[in-house]
Amino acid sequence: MNVLTTTLCLCLALVACHHKHCSSGSVDIAEEELDRCKGLEMDAVTVNEDGVLVFFKGDQLFKGFHGKSELSNGSYEELDDIHSLDHVDAAFRMSFNESNKHVSLFFFLDHMVFRYIHEKLVAGYPQKISEAFPGIPEHLDAAMECPKPVCENDTIIFFKGDEIYYFDVDTKAVMVKEIPAMPNCTSALLFLGQSYCFFGTQFVQFDPKTGAIHGRWPKEAREYFMRCPAFGEESVHVDRERCSHVHLDAVTSDDAKSIYIFRGHHYLSMDKVKATSRAGTIESEFKEIHSELDAAFAFQGHLYMMKGDHVFAYKSGEPPAPVDGYPKTVKEVLGLDGAIDAAFVCPGDKVAHIFQGHSVYEVNMTSSTLPREAVFDELMALFKKVDAAMCGETGVDLFVGSHFYHFDSTKLMFRARSLPEPHLVSQGLLGCDH
């Protein structure tokens, strides 16, 4: 059979499948593949039993942060059984009240609710929403679980228009609120302990009990919940700063588990808890510094940044806030003359380790007497110069060029007489594929 004949047969097969869902292997082929990076407003979002995000749009779904769309009924076959139903209005995962045996996924379509365990419809479903969740309206906008202690009781939160419904799973009591500060959520999600409300292509993080929104919101979903490297100027910054092999100027991890990476005029902040990244110019976030840091470290809720013979200090947060009285000279804060190459403070420690060439000094950061005293600690035998350094719960990382070297502790770092295995910064720290 030649190529033309094969193509014609395939086209005829697709025509025969029109208005039906044709299967190819274990995943159904969508009639028109959707591109989540073109600004789709998702109908619903949830986390499945394996902890993978699932986004719904029309009769299709996306699994994970990247990948192609597939038909929803390829995974959840019965969603197509009632043809008057259009799309998934809302979805949530119930990980509580299940006798610790199963995790259920609930999908809401018009006036019906479907319940699945490992992509198998639970007996007795679908049901009317009014039967399964008495007091909850039909044609919902969004839904999410809110287990204890995030909420006072194990609760399902439903969204419709301006109203938010709190459904107590144990008592089936319903409380209705209107929270003016909250946008009208078209989908909602509890993910890694945080609550998110999506609308359009944007989202906010909120307190599920009060609806309070703190910090700088909204943000773009394509920057955080989808891998869209070609989207927007900020996404270009994120992709470039993550995957560049240019050496780092400074790196540190704050008390909130965020890593700050500085390179030239740009910075990259990575939230290790939420698995999100954000990038921009140093001047946009740290106006007093402008660009090109020498070193940085975090201590007791503050970020200390060295540039030339000055130290700048910011309160950790979003956005970081300048500390009154700064900048101060390096001599005042760290007891040293000249520029700093790298610095770190280990979690729970009070000592800053300061690198100048081969020499490493200790500075007690709890000392209130300025200038502080820098005490010579050790000579760094392995490197002539360290570009950046960071200490975390698993040990110390020293950054030289495009690589970093891990030591399980500060003592082992000083005692080492041979280099440990080098790791590419772009791969080992930032999750790039090269």
mmCIF file of C-alpha atoms in Angstrom, residues 17 57 68 94 138 154 187 217 236 246 250 269 289 292-293 348 382 388 414:
data_model
loop_
_atom_site.group_PDB
_atom_site.id
_atom_site.type_symbol
_atom_site.label_atom_id
_atom_site.label_comp_id
_atom_site.label_asym_id
_atom_site.label_seq_id
_atom_site.Cartn_x
_atom_site.Cartn_y
_atom_site.Cartn_z
ATOM 1 C CA CYS A 17 -15.007 8.484 13.859
ATOM 2 C CA LYS A 57 -10.967 21.636 28.887
ATOM 3 C CA LYS A 68 -0.426 16.816 24.751
ATOM 4 C CA MET A 94 -11.033 13.412 48.295
ATOM 5 C CA GLU A 138 -25.873 22.462 40.053
ATOM 6 C CA ASP A 154 -12.876 17.847 56.610
ATOM 7 C CA SER A 187 -11.368 26.042 38.836
ATOM 8 C CA TRP A 217 -1.228 38.326 42.964
ATOM 9 C CA VAL A 236 11.886 33.603 28.530
ATOM 10 C CA VAL A 246 27.053 30.928 32.674
ATOM 11 C CA ALA A 250 25.497 34.435 44.107
ATOM 12 C CA SER A 269 13.737 32.593 42.615
ATOM 13 C CA ILE A 289 21.320 47.019 44.148
ATOM 14 C CA GLU A 292 25.792 42.082 39.523
ATOM 15 C CA LEU A 293 26.063 40.858 43.102
ATOM 16 C CA GLY A 348 19.874 27.119 62.488
ATOM 17 C CA LEU A 382 40.333 22.715 46.528
ATOM 18 C CA ALA A 388 28.939 31.168 45.042
ATOM 19 C CA PHE A 414 37.304 21.843 54.857
#
